[in-house]
């Protein structure tokens, strides 16, 4: 499978991998969100195991205030993360005068 | 690396893999978009090699009408694709009375 489709499917799969653990299959409750953050974002979150971190993130994602994160709320988080990560890449390139015509092996990394 | 971060990075990497081939490193021109569509979406597009397909998609993505697709325009396409794919999954589950509590191995597939 082409890698872009694989990446897209991974983003969807991860949501359901955690959402289907307890209760509604299409919502992340607080415990499921906590597990997702601990397992998937421990490299970028300062304190992924801190209960306050989960509360703060849940509050920021939960636009309809039902104490759960639905797929669209999750997707907005991913969207913001990708945008933020791309801004860092762009800034880095501007600061380092990156010119990349013909450079096919660009990797953003982490 | 956790698979969600890997998925996110793949989405970013694929954009730059094609955007850095010619001209501006942070824009997909028509030729680069054509290559991306042919290589990455041949499984889901009806006619990925049809020149009209590229024109129609470019027109629908190019919000600022500069005949190029920048990262945010690309990201909106990914966002819409993920949302559309998730709608199909949800519909499938509703039609088949899917109840998945505790089901950790959910896969959306294609």
XYZ file of N, CA and C in Angstrom:
660
model
N 0.838 -1.203 0.000
C 0.000 0.000 0.000
C 0.876 1.258 0.000
N 0.517 2.291 -0.796
C 1.317 3.525 -0.795
C 1.434 4.105 0.619
N 2.581 4.737 0.892
C 2.823 5.124 2.291
C 1.902 6.237 2.796
N 1.418 7.103 1.893
C 0.500 8.148 2.369
C -0.816 7.528 2.843
N -1.345 6.594 2.069
C -2.578 5.911 2.490
C -2.333 5.148 3.794
N -1.156 4.552 3.895
C -0.825 3.819 5.115
C -0.803 4.775 6.322
N -0.226 5.969 6.115
C -0.182 6.961 7.188
C -1.574 7.397 7.611
N -2.442 7.627 6.621
C -3.825 8.046 6.893
C -4.562 6.952 7.673
N -4.383 5.725 7.237
C -5.067 4.611 7.896
C -4.544 4.419 9.324
N -3.270 4.654 9.518
C -2.712 4.554 10.874
C -3.385 5.553 11.804
N -3.558 6.790 11.315
C -4.208 7.824 12.128
C -5.625 7.379 12.530
N -6.348 6.766 11.603
C -7.709 6.289 11.901
C -7.662 5.077 12.836
N -6.812 4.142 12.503
C -6.722 2.902 13.301
C -6.400 3.173 14.766
N -5.461 4.108 14.990
C -5.041 4.374 16.370
C -6.219 4.891 17.197
N -7.046 5.743 16.588
C -8.224 6.241 17.313
C -9.088 5.064 17.777
N -9.412 4.158 16.846
C -10.320 3.049 17.193
C -9.644 2.015 18.088
N -8.342 1.897 17.956
C -7.618 0.963 18.830
C -7.861 1.310 20.303
N -7.873 2.622 20.597
C -8.097 3.056 21.988
C -9.585 3.245 22.292
N -10.326 3.792 21.329
C -11.750 4.101 21.574
C -12.591 2.851 21.819
N -12.182 1.735 21.226
C -12.996 0.513 21.337
C -12.703 -0.293 22.600
N -11.896 0.229 23.468
C -11.540 -0.547 24.665
C -12.670 -0.625 25.689
N -13.318 0.499 25.934
C -14.416 0.547 26.915
C -15.547 1.395 26.344
N -16.757 1.086 26.766
C -17.922 1.922 26.433
C -18.122 2.110 24.950
N -18.454 3.352 24.570
C -18.765 3.636 23.159
C -17.536 3.403 22.271
N -17.749 2.727 21.147
C -16.615 2.361 20.290
C -16.065 3.546 19.518
N -16.846 4.635 19.416
C -16.414 5.767 18.595
C -16.128 7.023 19.412
N -15.804 6.817 20.693
C -15.446 7.937 21.581
C -14.269 7.502 22.452
N -13.379 8.464 22.705
C -12.320 8.217 23.691
C -12.792 8.790 25.021
N -12.950 7.920 26.034
C -13.221 8.485 27.357
C -11.878 8.864 28.001
N -11.927 9.368 29.213
C -10.705 9.900 29.827
C -9.611 8.822 29.968
N -10.013 7.621 30.380
C -9.034 6.541 30.567
C -8.398 6.148 29.232
N -9.225 6.097 28.185
C -8.707 5.728 26.857
C -7.784 6.817 26.306
N -8.181 8.085 26.521
C -7.336 9.193 26.066
C -5.991 9.163 26.794
N -6.050 8.888 28.103
C -4.824 8.816 28.921
C -3.875 7.762 28.339
N -4.419 6.607 28.024
C -3.585 5.531 27.491
C -2.999 5.915 26.124
N -3.838 6.553 25.298
C -3.355 6.993 23.976
C -2.197 7.990 24.141
N -2.373 8.959 25.026
C -1.327 9.976 25.221
C -0.039 9.344 25.747
N -0.195 8.435 26.715
C 0.992 7.790 27.308
C 1.742 6.946 26.280
N 0.980 6.219 25.479
C 1.637 5.295 24.537
C 2.097 5.959 23.248
N 1.324 6.932 22.776
C 1.601 7.487 21.442
C 2.367 8.811 21.481
N 2.259 9.550 22.600
C 2.874 10.878 22.621
C 3.912 11.066 23.724
N 4.406 9.964 24.281
C 5.365 10.128 25.382
C 6.644 10.825 24.930
N 6.912 10.777 23.613
C 8.136 11.426 23.110
C 7.998 12.949 22.998
N 6.768 13.433 22.896
C 6.629 14.885 22.693
C 5.938 15.603 23.854
N 5.259 14.847 24.746
C 4.618 15.498 25.887
C 5.604 15.568 27.054
N 5.551 16.702 27.766
C 6.478 16.902 28.878
C 6.189 15.901 30.005
N 4.904 15.796 30.380
C 4.522 14.888 31.469
C 3.328 14.025 31.056
N 3.544 13.041 30.157
C 2.398 12.259 29.662
C 1.677 11.460 30.751
N 2.373 11.148 31.854
C 1.741 10.351 32.916
C 1.062 11.211 33.987
N 1.220 12.517 33.897
C 0.636 13.420 34.887
C -0.882 13.510 34.666
N -1.706 13.203 35.711
C -3.167 13.275 35.539
C -3.631 14.641 35.037
N -2.932 15.709 35.474
C -3.317 17.058 35.029
C -3.167 17.208 33.515
N -2.143 16.577 32.957
C -1.918 16.659 31.505
C -3.142 16.121 30.760
N -3.664 14.973 31.210
C -4.832 14.367 30.559
C -6.031 15.304 30.671
N -6.246 15.850 31.889
C -7.382 16.757 32.094
C -7.295 17.981 31.187
N -6.114 18.560 31.108
C -5.935 19.775 30.303
C -6.183 19.469 28.819
N -5.622 18.353 28.362
C -5.786 17.996 26.938
C -7.245 17.636 26.644
N -7.868 16.881 27.554
C -9.285 16.520 27.357
C -10.143 17.785 27.244
N -9.873 18.715 28.144
C -10.637 19.973 28.143
C -10.443 20.748 26.825
N -9.216 20.751 26.328
C -8.951 21.523 25.106
C -9.531 20.849 23.855
N -9.679 19.511 23.901
C -10.196 18.803 22.723
C -11.715 18.693 22.713
N -12.287 18.653 23.911
C -13.705 18.325 24.074
C -14.609 19.532 23.782
N -14.780 19.808 22.484
C -15.517 21.010 22.091
C -16.992 20.976 22.486
N -17.588 19.772 22.519
C -19.013 19.689 22.865
C -19.245 19.395 24.354
N -18.171 19.426 25.131
C -18.235 19.299 26.597
C -18.992 18.052 27.073
N -18.758 16.927 26.427
C -19.381 15.679 26.897
C -18.375 14.782 27.623
N -17.211 15.344 27.943
C -16.136 14.629 28.670
C -15.566 13.463 27.864
N -15.768 13.503 26.572
C -15.225 12.473 25.685
C -14.679 13.135 24.428
N -13.810 12.389 23.738
C -13.236 12.911 22.503
C -13.756 12.063 21.349
N -14.539 12.682 20.460
C -15.024 11.928 19.303
C -14.003 12.010 18.165
N -14.315 11.350 17.052
C -13.318 11.255 15.983
C -12.936 12.622 15.424
N -13.908 13.517 15.263
C -13.603 14.832 14.699
C -12.736 15.650 15.646
N -13.002 15.523 16.954
C -12.179 16.244 17.942
C -10.739 15.700 17.927
N -10.630 14.387 17.802
C -9.309 13.737 17.703
C -8.587 14.209 16.433
N -9.338 14.278 15.343
C -8.747 14.669 14.060
C -8.251 16.121 14.104
N -8.967 16.966 14.829
C -8.522 18.356 14.974
C -7.201 18.419 15.737
N -7.056 17.533 16.737
C -5.786 17.477 17.483
C -4.651 17.078 16.529
N -4.899 16.074 15.711
C -3.875 15.617 14.758
C -3.541 16.743 13.774
N -4.575 17.408 13.301
C -4.423 18.516 12.355
C -3.517 19.600 12.964
N -3.798 19.972 14.211
C -2.998 21.015 14.882
C -1.559 20.557 15.099
N -1.401 19.281 15.441
C -0.062 18.725 15.654
C 0.761 18.765 14.371
N 0.136 18.346 13.259
C 0.841 18.330 11.974
C 1.217 19.762 11.585
N 0.267 20.678 11.764
C 0.518 22.082 11.410
C 1.662 22.662 12.244
N 1.640 22.354 13.549
C 2.684 22.866 14.444
C 4.041 22.287 14.059
N 4.059 21.002 13.751
C 5.315 20.357 13.396
C 5.841 20.925 12.081
N 4.946 21.208 11.159
C 5.362 21.782 9.877
C 5.903 23.201 10.052
N 5.319 23.944 10.989
C 5.814 25.310 11.247
C 7.261 25.258 11.733
N 7.556 24.279 12.579
C 8.925 24.130 13.099
C 9.876 23.822 11.936
N 9.433 22.929 11.039
C 10.265 22.564 9.882
C 10.531 23.796 9.017
N 9.454 24.560 8.746
C 9.572 25.742 7.889
C 10.520 26.767 8.499
N 10.379 26.985 9.816
C 11.246 27.928 10.531
C 12.696 27.489 10.445
N 12.899 26.201 10.646
C 14.258 25.636 10.586
C 14.868 25.890 9.209
N 14.064 25.661 8.173
C 14.563 25.843 6.812
C 14.874 27.299 6.513
N 14.000 28.196 7.016
C 14.240 29.627 6.782
C 15.534 30.062 7.468
N 15.720 29.586 8.705
C 16.916 29.981 9.463
C 18.195 29.428 8.846
N 18.068 28.263 8.199
C 19.257 27.617 7.639
C 19.366 27.786 6.125
N 18.535 28.679 5.563
C 18.596 28.961 4.124
C 18.459 27.719 3.275
N 17.513 26.864 3.664
C 17.326 25.588 2.964
C 16.821 25.813 1.549
N 17.549 25.299 0.556
C 17.067 25.291 -0.831
C 17.111 23.841 -1.284
N 15.962 23.346 -1.735
C 15.872 21.893 -1.855
C 15.447 21.380 -3.217
N 15.562 22.200 -4.263
C 15.109 21.727 -5.574
C 15.780 20.396 -5.921
N 14.949 19.430 -6.289
C 15.470 18.126 -6.686
C 15.784 17.196 -5.533
N 15.624 17.706 -4.300
C 15.968 16.883 -3.127
C 14.783 15.979 -2.805
N 14.885 14.736 -3.189
C 13.740 13.832 -3.054
C 13.697 13.129 -1.705
N 14.798 13.153 -0.974
C 14.846 12.322 0.229
C 14.616 13.124 1.505
N 13.961 14.277 1.377
C 13.670 15.100 2.547
C 12.953 14.297 3.629
N 13.440 14.418 4.850
C 12.787 13.746 5.979
C 12.603 14.762 7.095
N 11.380 14.825 7.650
C 11.180 15.808 8.715
C 11.689 15.281 10.040
N 11.582 13.991 10.284
C 12.064 13.388 11.524
C 11.423 13.978 12.756
N 11.959 13.660 13.914
C 11.461 14.235 15.183
C 12.621 14.594 16.072
N 9.505 4.199 17.258
C 8.607 5.353 17.364
C 7.146 4.886 17.408
N 6.304 5.496 18.278
C 4.887 5.097 18.324
C 4.232 5.259 16.948
N 3.251 4.385 16.649
C 2.748 4.367 15.278
C 1.954 5.614 14.892
N 1.317 6.279 15.874
C 0.581 7.490 15.528
C 1.545 8.589 15.070
N 2.643 8.763 15.814
C 3.646 9.757 15.401
C 4.223 9.387 14.037
N 4.432 8.091 13.834
C 4.955 7.634 12.550
C 3.987 7.981 11.419
N 2.671 7.783 11.685
C 1.648 8.124 10.685
C 1.646 9.607 10.371
N 1.755 10.431 11.413
C 1.765 11.885 11.240
C 2.988 12.311 10.423
N 4.119 11.744 10.763
C 5.359 12.105 10.063
C 5.316 11.654 8.604
N 4.687 10.519 8.355
C 4.541 10.053 6.970
C 3.747 11.059 6.145
N 2.656 11.574 6.730
C 1.819 12.557 6.026
C 2.656 13.798 5.671
N 3.502 14.237 6.596
C 4.351 15.412 6.335
C 5.432 15.064 5.306
N 6.105 13.953 5.528
C 7.208 13.547 4.641
C 6.776 13.418 3.183
N 5.591 12.837 2.976
C 5.137 12.602 1.595
C 4.969 13.943 0.872
N 4.424 14.945 1.579
C 4.280 16.268 0.961
C 5.642 16.765 0.470
N 6.648 16.735 1.342
C 7.958 17.286 0.966
C 8.691 16.399 -0.040
N 8.412 15.119 0.021
C 9.030 14.206 -0.956
C 8.697 14.646 -2.381
N 7.433 15.074 -2.584
C 7.028 15.508 -3.921
C 7.282 17.005 -4.132
N 7.044 17.816 -3.098
C 7.163 19.278 -3.246
C 8.594 19.718 -3.529
N 9.570 18.943 -3.048
C 10.970 19.359 -3.196
C 11.587 18.936 -4.534
N 10.770 18.387 -5.401
C 11.346 17.900 -6.659
C 11.708 19.016 -7.633
N 10.820 19.998 -7.746
C 11.081 21.117 -8.672
C 10.644 22.415 -8.002
N 11.294 23.486 -8.366
C 10.865 24.826 -7.917
C 10.823 24.970 -6.411
N 9.760 25.630 -5.935
C 9.665 25.916 -4.496
C 9.559 24.613 -3.690
N 10.335 24.539 -2.595
C 10.387 23.282 -1.832
C 9.131 23.062 -0.997
N 8.312 24.126 -0.798
C 7.151 23.988 0.080
C 5.819 24.150 -0.669
N 5.853 23.877 -1.951
C 4.644 23.935 -2.779
C 4.642 22.748 -3.739
N 3.444 22.208 -3.982
C 3.306 21.200 -5.039
C 2.844 21.912 -6.302
N 3.664 21.882 -7.359
C 3.143 22.402 -8.625
C 2.337 21.297 -9.307
N 1.816 21.568 -10.479
C 0.901 20.606 -11.118
C 1.588 19.261 -11.387
N 2.828 19.314 -11.870
C 3.541 18.065 -12.179
C 3.788 17.248 -10.905
N 4.146 17.942 -9.830
C 4.405 17.238 -8.560
C 3.118 16.651 -7.981
N 2.028 17.427 -8.073
C 0.738 16.925 -7.587
C 0.310 15.691 -8.392
N 0.522 15.754 -9.703
C 0.182 14.634 -10.594
C 0.924 13.365 -10.138
N 2.207 13.525 -9.871
C 3.010 12.371 -9.452
C 2.530 11.828 -8.103
N 2.236 12.756 -7.190
C 1.724 12.341 -5.874
C 0.417 11.552 -6.021
N -0.489 12.075 -6.833
C -1.789 11.399 -7.013
C -1.614 10.016 -7.643
N -0.754 9.956 -8.664
C -0.536 8.678 -9.359
C 0.094 7.640 -8.433
N 1.064 8.084 -7.650
C 1.780 7.114 -6.803
C 1.070 6.784 -5.502
N 0.418 7.778 -4.921
C -0.128 7.587 -3.569
C -1.621 7.271 -3.547
N -2.337 7.665 -4.590
C -3.794 7.490 -4.548
C -4.353 6.636 -5.688
N -3.484 5.874 -6.344
C -3.993 5.091 -7.484
C -5.025 4.060 -7.040
N -4.997 3.696 -5.749
C -5.963 2.702 -5.268
C -7.359 3.279 -5.056
N -7.438 4.591 -4.835
C -8.755 5.156 -4.533
C -9.293 6.108 -5.606
N -8.411 6.574 -6.497
C -8.891 7.459 -7.566
C -9.337 6.630 -8.766
N -10.433 7.071 -9.400
C -10.978 6.328 -10.539
C -10.004 6.376 -11.732
N -9.520 7.587 -12.031
C -8.602 7.754 -13.169
C -7.390 8.593 -12.747
N -6.477 8.031 -11.944
C -5.360 8.845 -11.449
C -4.450 9.371 -12.550
N -4.416 8.696 -13.715
C -3.525 9.133 -14.794
C -4.194 10.111 -15.770
N -5.472 10.341 -15.590
C -6.208 11.237 -16.476
C -5.819 12.691 -16.168
N -5.339 13.450 -17.198
C -4.942 14.855 -16.946
C -6.071 15.679 -16.328
N -7.321 15.364 -16.710
C -8.452 16.110 -16.154
C -8.562 15.909 -14.641
N -8.241 14.708 -14.181
C -8.303 14.418 -12.736
C -7.377 15.365 -11.977
N -6.164 15.537 -12.486
C -5.196 16.421 -11.825
C -5.716 17.856 -11.811
N -6.245 18.299 -12.957
C -6.770 19.674 -13.044
C -7.917 19.898 -12.057
N -8.818 18.941 -12.000
C -9.983 19.089 -11.107
C -9.534 19.119 -9.650
N -8.615 18.220 -9.296
C -8.151 18.173 -7.896
C -7.353 19.433 -7.558
N -6.492 19.851 -8.478
C -5.707 21.074 -8.238
C -6.640 22.262 -8.006
N -7.663 22.362 -8.830
C -8.621 23.471 -8.711
C -9.345 23.426 -7.353
N -9.690 22.227 -6.920
C -10.445 22.115 -5.662
C -9.562 22.364 -4.430
N -8.249 22.114 -4.568
C -7.355 22.305 -3.415
C -6.786 23.714 -3.341
N -6.636 24.335 -4.508
C -5.898 25.593 -4.620
C -6.755 26.791 -4.190
N -6.894 26.944 -2.864
C -7.795 27.989 -2.346
C -7.328 29.404 -2.679
N -6.005 29.622 -2.756
C -5.523 30.977 -3.043
C -5.247 31.198 -4.538
N -5.650 30.247 -5.363
C -5.571 30.370 -6.828
C -4.184 30.752 -7.348
N -3.154 30.135 -6.799
C -1.802 30.389 -7.324
C -1.297 29.214 -8.167
N -2.199 28.304 -8.499
C -1.890 27.127 -9.337
C -0.914 26.168 -8.660
N -0.824 26.291 -7.337
C 0.041 25.391 -6.577
C -0.683 24.969 -5.312
N -0.207 23.889 -4.711
C -0.813 23.405 -3.472
C 0.212 23.566 -2.354
N -0.084 24.440 -1.384
C 0.837 24.584 -0.259
C 0.505 23.561 0.828
N 1.286 23.566 1.895
C 1.131 22.520 2.908
C -0.256 22.535 3.542
N -0.787 23.717 3.825
C -2.106 23.792 4.457
C -3.198 23.280 3.520
N -3.071 23.579 2.241
C -4.054 23.076 1.268
C -3.979 21.553 1.167
N -2.759 21.046 1.175
C -2.543 19.584 1.170
C -3.156 18.957 2.418
N -2.921 19.607 3.564
C -3.414 19.074 4.840
C -4.948 19.042 4.869
N -5.564 20.031 4.257
C -7.030 20.041 4.174
C -7.538 18.860 3.351
N -6.792 18.521 2.298
C -7.168 17.357 1.482
C -7.080 16.081 2.342
N -6.004 15.954 3.100
C -5.826 14.774 3.965
C -6.962 14.725 4.998
N -7.246 15.882 5.580
C -8.303 15.996 6.594
C -9.643 15.509 6.018
N -9.967 15.973 4.810
C -11.234 15.583 4.169
C -11.258 14.087 3.843
N -10.116 13.579 3.408
C -10.011 12.147 3.089
C -10.236 11.283 4.331
N -9.591 11.672 5.424
C -9.726 10.909 6.671
C -11.172 10.958 7.145
N -11.769 12.148 7.079
C -13.152 12.310 7.534
C -14.098 11.465 6.668
N -13.874 11.486 5.348
C -14.721 10.699 4.446
C -14.571 9.209 4.729
N -13.340 8.779 4.938
C -13.097 7.359 5.191
C -13.739 6.947 6.512
N -13.668 7.829 7.485
C -14.275 7.514 8.787
C -15.801 7.443 8.688
N -16.380 8.289 7.836
C -17.843 8.258 7.648
C -18.270 6.905 7.083
N -17.474 6.380 6.162
C -17.785 5.062 5.577
C -17.722 3.991 6.667
N -16.696 4.068 7.510
C -16.549 3.089 8.600
C -17.757 3.152 9.529
N -18.143 4.389 9.913
C -19.249 4.582 10.851
C -20.548 4.040 10.265
N -20.770 4.337 8.976
C -21.968 3.860 8.295
C -21.998 2.336 8.271
N -20.862 1.754 7.972
C -20.742 0.295 7.926
C -21.113 -0.303 9.289
N -20.588 0.324 10.339
C -20.851 -0.196 11.686
C -22.315 -0.059 12.067
N -22.920 1.063 11.668
C -24.334 1.278 11.988
C -25.194 0.237 11.266
N -24.863 0.014 9.998
C -25.648 -0.947 9.197
C -25.497 -2.372 9.698
N -24.333 -2.664 10.278
C -24.061 -4.034 10.731
C -24.186 -4.182 12.246
N -24.729 -3.159 12.910
C -24.934 -3.221 14.356
C -23.669 -3.544 15.131
N -22.572 -2.917 14.717
C -21.274 -3.191 15.338
C -21.240 -2.736 16.797
N -20.914 -3.657 17.712
C -20.680 -3.304 19.117
C -19.301 -3.818 19.457
N -18.443 -2.914 19.909
C -17.037 -3.292 19.931
C -16.340 -3.125 21.267
N -17.070 -3.035 22.360
C -16.420 -2.830 23.645
C -15.347 -3.895 23.866
N -14.136 -3.433 24.186
C -13.044 -4.357 24.472
C -12.329 -4.857 23.231
N -12.822 -4.451 22.054
C -12.212 -4.941 20.808
C -10.988 -4.082 20.482
N -9.810 -4.584 20.784
C -8.609 -3.763 20.645
C -7.997 -3.837 19.256
N -8.395 -4.825 18.473
C -7.683 -5.044 17.223
C -8.433 -4.489 16.012
N -9.337 -3.530 16.262
C -10.085 -2.902 15.173
C -9.151 -2.396 14.079
N -9.477 -2.724 12.855
C -8.692 -2.230 11.713
C -9.656 -1.668 10.686
N -9.371 -0.456 10.207
C -10.297 0.111 9.228
C -10.034 -0.416 7.836
N -8.784 -0.670 7.498
C -8.436 -1.218 6.186
C -8.874 -0.325 5.045
N -8.835 -0.831 3.866
C -9.293 -0.074 2.683
C -10.121 -0.987 1.795
